[in-house]
Amino acid sequence: MERHEESILVCVHYGPHGQRLIQRGSRLAELLGAPLRVLTVAPARREEYNLEKERYVAGWRKQTEQAGGEFLVRKCGGGKRAADVIAETARELDVTQIVIGRASQSIWHEITHGDFVDDLLERIGAIDLHIVAVQRYPEMLEESHEKGFAAYLVEKKGRCVLSSEEEYEAALIKGKRALEGIFFRELDTDFDSGLFKVVKEGQAEYLKIVQGEWVEK
């Protein structure tokens, strides 16, 4: 097997920041002429099927392969935590540099709390650790918007408006523009104004909705 002086491992988890981390890792790999691997750590427990999560993973896999890298999925099991899986994978692949995001969600929540970074550094030894600051905007939604719920945007007379599931399915049959996503209504408003979240190839986009209508920039 061909050996390289450098080897890059990017760690991503369910959420909108994975694409940016993979971009950062792929640029680093290209600069150093190093192999690129992208790792997502799944919980050991069996989860219900999540279409949005599957879209993220599919997008990350495609992006990684387009960059010439290898996409990996490893599970936490036998009492292991995310840091253990990251360190074990890094040693197995002779990784020299790890890229993670500073995001507070799910199993990565601990990364930005307590001494997790120090613990991870102890596990990975001489491997360099890059902590990339990521946009906190999605995590701040709870401060200004209600809890999100499944929603649909459908084209009507040249406009895209919030619609029912039945209207969404009818629009798809007729070949009209239609989107499925999550709607976050602004707090303290009686109107359907807020943000509509859609996921395309692993990247989250937030569309501005004013009184039930998509306001295109």
Short mmCIF file of C-alpha atoms in Angstrom, two decimals:
data_model
loop_
_atom_site.label_atom_id
_atom_site.label_comp_id
_atom_site.label_asym_id
_atom_site.label_seq_id
_atom_site.Cartn_x
_atom_site.Cartn_y
_atom_site.Cartn_z
CA MET A 1 0.00 0.00 0.00
CA GLU A 2 1.33 3.42 -0.94
CA ARG A 3 2.32 5.50 2.09
CA HIS A 4 2.04 9.26 2.39
CA GLU A 5 3.72 11.66 4.76
CA GLU A 6 0.32 13.18 5.58
CA SER A 7 -3.19 11.71 5.84
CA ILE A 8 -6.38 13.70 6.52
CA LEU A 9 -9.47 12.61 8.47
CA VAL A 10 -12.54 14.88 8.51
CA CYS A 11 -15.21 14.13 11.15
CA VAL A 12 -18.81 15.12 10.33
CA HIS A 13 -22.14 14.59 12.00
CA TYR A 14 -25.81 15.16 11.23
CA GLY A 15 -26.30 18.87 10.62
CA PRO A 16 -25.62 21.62 8.10
CA HIS A 17 -21.87 22.02 8.68
CA GLY A 18 -20.55 18.82 7.14
CA GLN A 19 -20.12 20.21 3.65
CA ARG A 20 -17.93 23.06 4.86
CA LEU A 21 -15.74 20.70 6.88
CA ILE A 22 -15.30 18.38 3.91
CA GLN A 23 -14.37 21.35 1.73
CA ARG A 24 -11.76 22.40 4.29
CA GLY A 25 -10.38 18.87 4.54
CA SER A 26 -10.28 18.33 0.78
CA ARG A 27 -8.37 21.59 0.26
CA LEU A 28 -5.91 20.56 2.94
CA ALA A 29 -5.50 17.10 1.38
CA GLU A 30 -4.93 18.61 -2.06
CA LEU A 31 -2.39 21.07 -0.71
CA LEU A 32 -0.43 18.33 1.05
CA GLY A 33 -0.92 15.65 -1.60
CA ALA A 34 -2.48 13.47 1.09
CA PRO A 35 -5.30 10.90 1.08
CA LEU A 36 -8.67 12.15 2.36
CA ARG A 37 -11.11 10.22 4.54
CA VAL A 38 -14.39 11.53 5.90
CA LEU A 39 -15.82 9.87 9.01
CA THR A 40 -19.28 10.03 10.55
CA VAL A 41 -19.88 8.31 13.89
CA ALA A 42 -23.32 6.76 14.30
CA PRO A 43 -24.90 5.92 17.67
CA ALA A 44 -24.86 2.26 18.67
CA ARG A 45 -28.61 2.18 19.25
CA ARG A 46 -30.86 1.56 16.28
CA GLU A 47 -32.56 4.74 15.12
CA GLU A 48 -35.78 5.26 13.22
CA TYR A 49 -35.38 6.00 9.53
CA ASN A 50 -34.70 9.70 9.00
CA LEU A 51 -34.99 10.91 5.40
CA GLU A 52 -33.28 14.23 6.06
CA LYS A 53 -30.35 12.51 7.76
CA GLU A 54 -30.04 10.09 4.84
CA ARG A 55 -29.87 13.09 2.49
CA TYR A 56 -27.03 14.58 4.51
CA VAL A 57 -25.08 11.31 4.46
CA ALA A 58 -25.68 10.83 0.72
CA GLY A 59 -24.49 14.37 0.05
CA TRP A 60 -21.36 13.93 2.16
CA ARG A 61 -20.54 10.64 0.45
CA LYS A 62 -20.93 12.17 -3.01
CA GLN A 63 -18.86 15.24 -2.07
CA THR A 64 -16.12 13.06 -0.57
CA GLU A 65 -15.92 10.76 -3.58
CA GLN A 66 -15.86 13.73 -5.98
CA ALA A 67 -12.85 15.01 -4.02
CA GLY A 68 -11.17 11.64 -4.46
CA GLY A 69 -11.65 10.62 -0.84
CA GLU A 70 -13.14 7.71 1.08
CA PHE A 71 -16.34 8.02 3.14
CA LEU A 72 -16.57 6.00 6.36
CA VAL A 73 -19.38 5.23 8.80
CA ARG A 74 -18.41 3.81 12.20
CA LYS A 75 -20.63 3.04 15.18
CA CYS A 76 -20.18 3.77 18.88
CA GLY A 77 -20.51 0.44 20.68
CA GLY A 78 -19.29 -1.45 23.71
CA GLY A 79 -19.19 1.66 25.86
CA LYS A 80 -17.09 3.60 23.35
CA ARG A 81 -17.64 7.30 22.85
CA ALA A 82 -17.18 9.38 19.71
CA ALA A 83 -13.64 10.34 20.76
CA ASP A 84 -12.67 6.67 21.09
CA VAL A 85 -13.97 5.87 17.60
CA ILE A 86 -12.21 8.88 16.09
CA ALA A 87 -8.89 7.95 17.71
CA GLU A 88 -9.13 4.27 16.75
CA THR A 89 -9.99 5.13 13.15
CA ALA A 90 -7.14 7.63 12.98
CA ARG A 91 -4.60 5.07 14.21
CA GLU A 92 -5.96 2.39 11.87
CA LEU A 93 -5.54 4.67 8.85
CA ASP A 94 -2.22 6.27 9.90
CA VAL A 95 -3.92 9.67 9.99
CA THR A 96 -1.70 12.67 10.72
CA GLN A 97 -4.32 15.45 10.80
CA ILE A 98 -7.94 15.47 12.01
CA VAL A 99 -10.53 18.13 11.16
CA ILE A 100 -13.61 18.60 13.36
CA GLY A 101 -16.25 21.33 13.62
CA ARG A 102 -17.02 23.45 16.66
CA ALA A 103 -20.74 22.69 16.71
CA SER A 104 -22.97 21.83 19.67
CA GLN A 105 -25.28 19.06 18.58
CA SER A 106 -25.91 15.39 19.33
CA ILE A 107 -22.77 13.32 20.03
CA TRP A 108 -20.57 16.28 19.04
CA HIS A 109 -22.09 18.47 21.78
CA GLU A 110 -19.35 17.41 24.18
CA ILE A 111 -16.65 18.67 21.80
CA THR A 112 -17.29 22.26 22.88
CA HIS A 113 -17.87 21.53 26.57
CA GLY A 114 -15.64 20.51 29.46
CA ASP A 115 -12.26 19.01 28.56
CA PHE A 116 -13.30 16.99 25.53
CA VAL A 117 -10.65 18.52 23.28
CA ASP A 118 -7.94 17.72 25.83
CA ASP A 119 -9.27 14.17 26.16
CA LEU A 120 -9.28 13.75 22.38
CA LEU A 121 -5.74 15.09 22.13
CA GLU A 122 -4.62 12.53 24.73
CA ARG A 123 -6.20 9.75 22.68
CA ILE A 124 -4.74 10.79 19.31
CA GLY A 125 -1.22 11.48 20.53
CA ALA A 126 0.92 13.32 17.98
CA ILE A 127 -1.87 13.73 15.43
CA ASP A 128 -2.68 17.38 14.65
CA LEU A 129 -6.23 18.46 15.51
CA HIS A 130 -7.94 21.25 13.54
CA ILE A 131 -11.09 22.72 15.14
CA VAL A 132 -13.06 24.68 12.55
CA ALA A 133 -15.49 27.34 13.76
CA VAL A 134 -18.84 26.80 12.05
CA GLN A 135 -21.80 29.10 11.63
CA ARG A 136 -24.07 28.93 14.68
CA TYR A 137 -27.12 30.34 12.92
CA PRO A 138 -29.14 27.08 12.79
CA GLU A 139 -28.49 26.44 16.51
CA MET A 140 -29.75 29.95 17.32
CA LEU A 141 -33.13 29.37 15.69
CA GLU A 142 -34.64 28.34 19.02
CA GLU A 143 -33.96 31.84 20.37
CA SER A 144 -36.06 33.58 17.71
CA HIS A 145 -38.34 30.91 16.19
CA GLU A 146 -40.79 28.24 17.27
CA LYS A 147 -39.95 24.55 17.05
CA GLY A 148 -39.81 23.42 13.42
CA PHE A 149 -42.42 21.19 11.80
CA ALA A 150 -42.77 19.40 8.46
CA ALA A 151 -44.03 21.75 5.76
CA TYR A 152 -44.31 22.15 2.00
CA LEU A 153 -43.76 24.89 -0.58
CA VAL A 154 -45.77 24.70 -3.80
CA GLU A 155 -45.78 26.91 -6.90
CA LYS A 156 -49.06 28.76 -7.35
CA LYS A 157 -49.54 31.38 -10.04
CA GLY A 158 -45.82 32.08 -10.24
CA ARG A 159 -45.34 32.19 -6.46
CA CYS A 160 -44.13 29.58 -3.97
CA VAL A 161 -46.38 29.38 -0.92
CA LEU A 162 -46.74 27.19 2.16
CA SER A 163 -49.18 24.39 1.31
CA SER A 164 -50.69 21.16 2.58
CA GLU A 165 -49.20 17.73 1.97
CA GLU A 166 -52.02 16.98 -0.48
CA GLU A 167 -51.22 20.11 -2.52
CA TYR A 168 -47.53 19.18 -2.47
CA GLU A 169 -48.19 15.68 -3.83
CA ALA A 170 -50.54 17.06 -6.49
CA ALA A 171 -47.90 19.58 -7.56
CA LEU A 172 -45.32 16.82 -7.98
CA ILE A 173 -47.69 14.87 -10.22
CA LYS A 174 -48.25 17.95 -12.37
CA GLY A 175 -44.52 18.68 -12.56
CA LYS A 176 -44.76 21.99 -10.73
CA ARG A 177 -42.07 23.42 -8.48
CA ALA A 178 -42.50 21.95 -4.98
CA LEU A 179 -40.26 21.55 -1.94
CA GLU A 180 -40.51 19.48 1.24
CA GLY A 181 -38.78 20.78 4.35
CA ILE A 182 -39.03 22.11 7.91
CA PHE A 183 -40.72 25.42 8.70
CA PHE A 184 -39.62 27.54 11.66
CA ARG A 185 -42.21 30.23 12.48
CA GLU A 186 -40.95 33.44 14.03
CA LEU A 187 -41.85 33.90 17.69
CA ASP A 188 -44.62 36.35 18.64
CA THR A 189 -46.27 36.47 15.22
CA ASP A 190 -49.74 35.46 14.05
CA PHE A 191 -48.55 35.02 10.47
CA ASP A 192 -46.70 32.19 8.70
CA SER A 193 -43.46 34.16 8.60
CA GLY A 194 -40.10 32.58 9.35
CA LEU A 195 -37.56 30.24 7.78
CA PHE A 196 -38.08 27.16 5.60
CA LYS A 197 -35.24 24.64 5.78
CA VAL A 198 -34.45 22.33 2.88
CA VAL A 199 -31.53 19.92 2.40
CA LYS A 200 -29.92 19.55 -1.01
CA GLU A 201 -27.06 17.06 -1.45
CA GLY A 202 -26.12 17.30 2.21
CA GLN A 203 -26.25 21.10 2.44
CA ALA A 204 -28.94 22.89 4.45
CA GLU A 205 -30.52 26.01 2.95
CA TYR A 206 -32.85 28.42 4.74
CA LEU A 207 -35.48 30.21 2.66
CA LYS A 208 -37.13 33.39 3.94
CA ILE A 209 -40.91 33.07 4.28
CA VAL A 210 -43.10 36.18 4.70
CA GLN A 211 -46.81 35.62 5.42
CA GLY A 212 -46.77 32.16 3.88
CA GLU A 213 -44.81 33.06 0.74
CA TRP A 214 -41.19 32.41 -0.22
CA VAL A 215 -39.40 35.72 -0.70
CA GLU A 216 -36.64 35.05 -3.20
CA LYS A 217 -33.51 37.17 -2.91
#
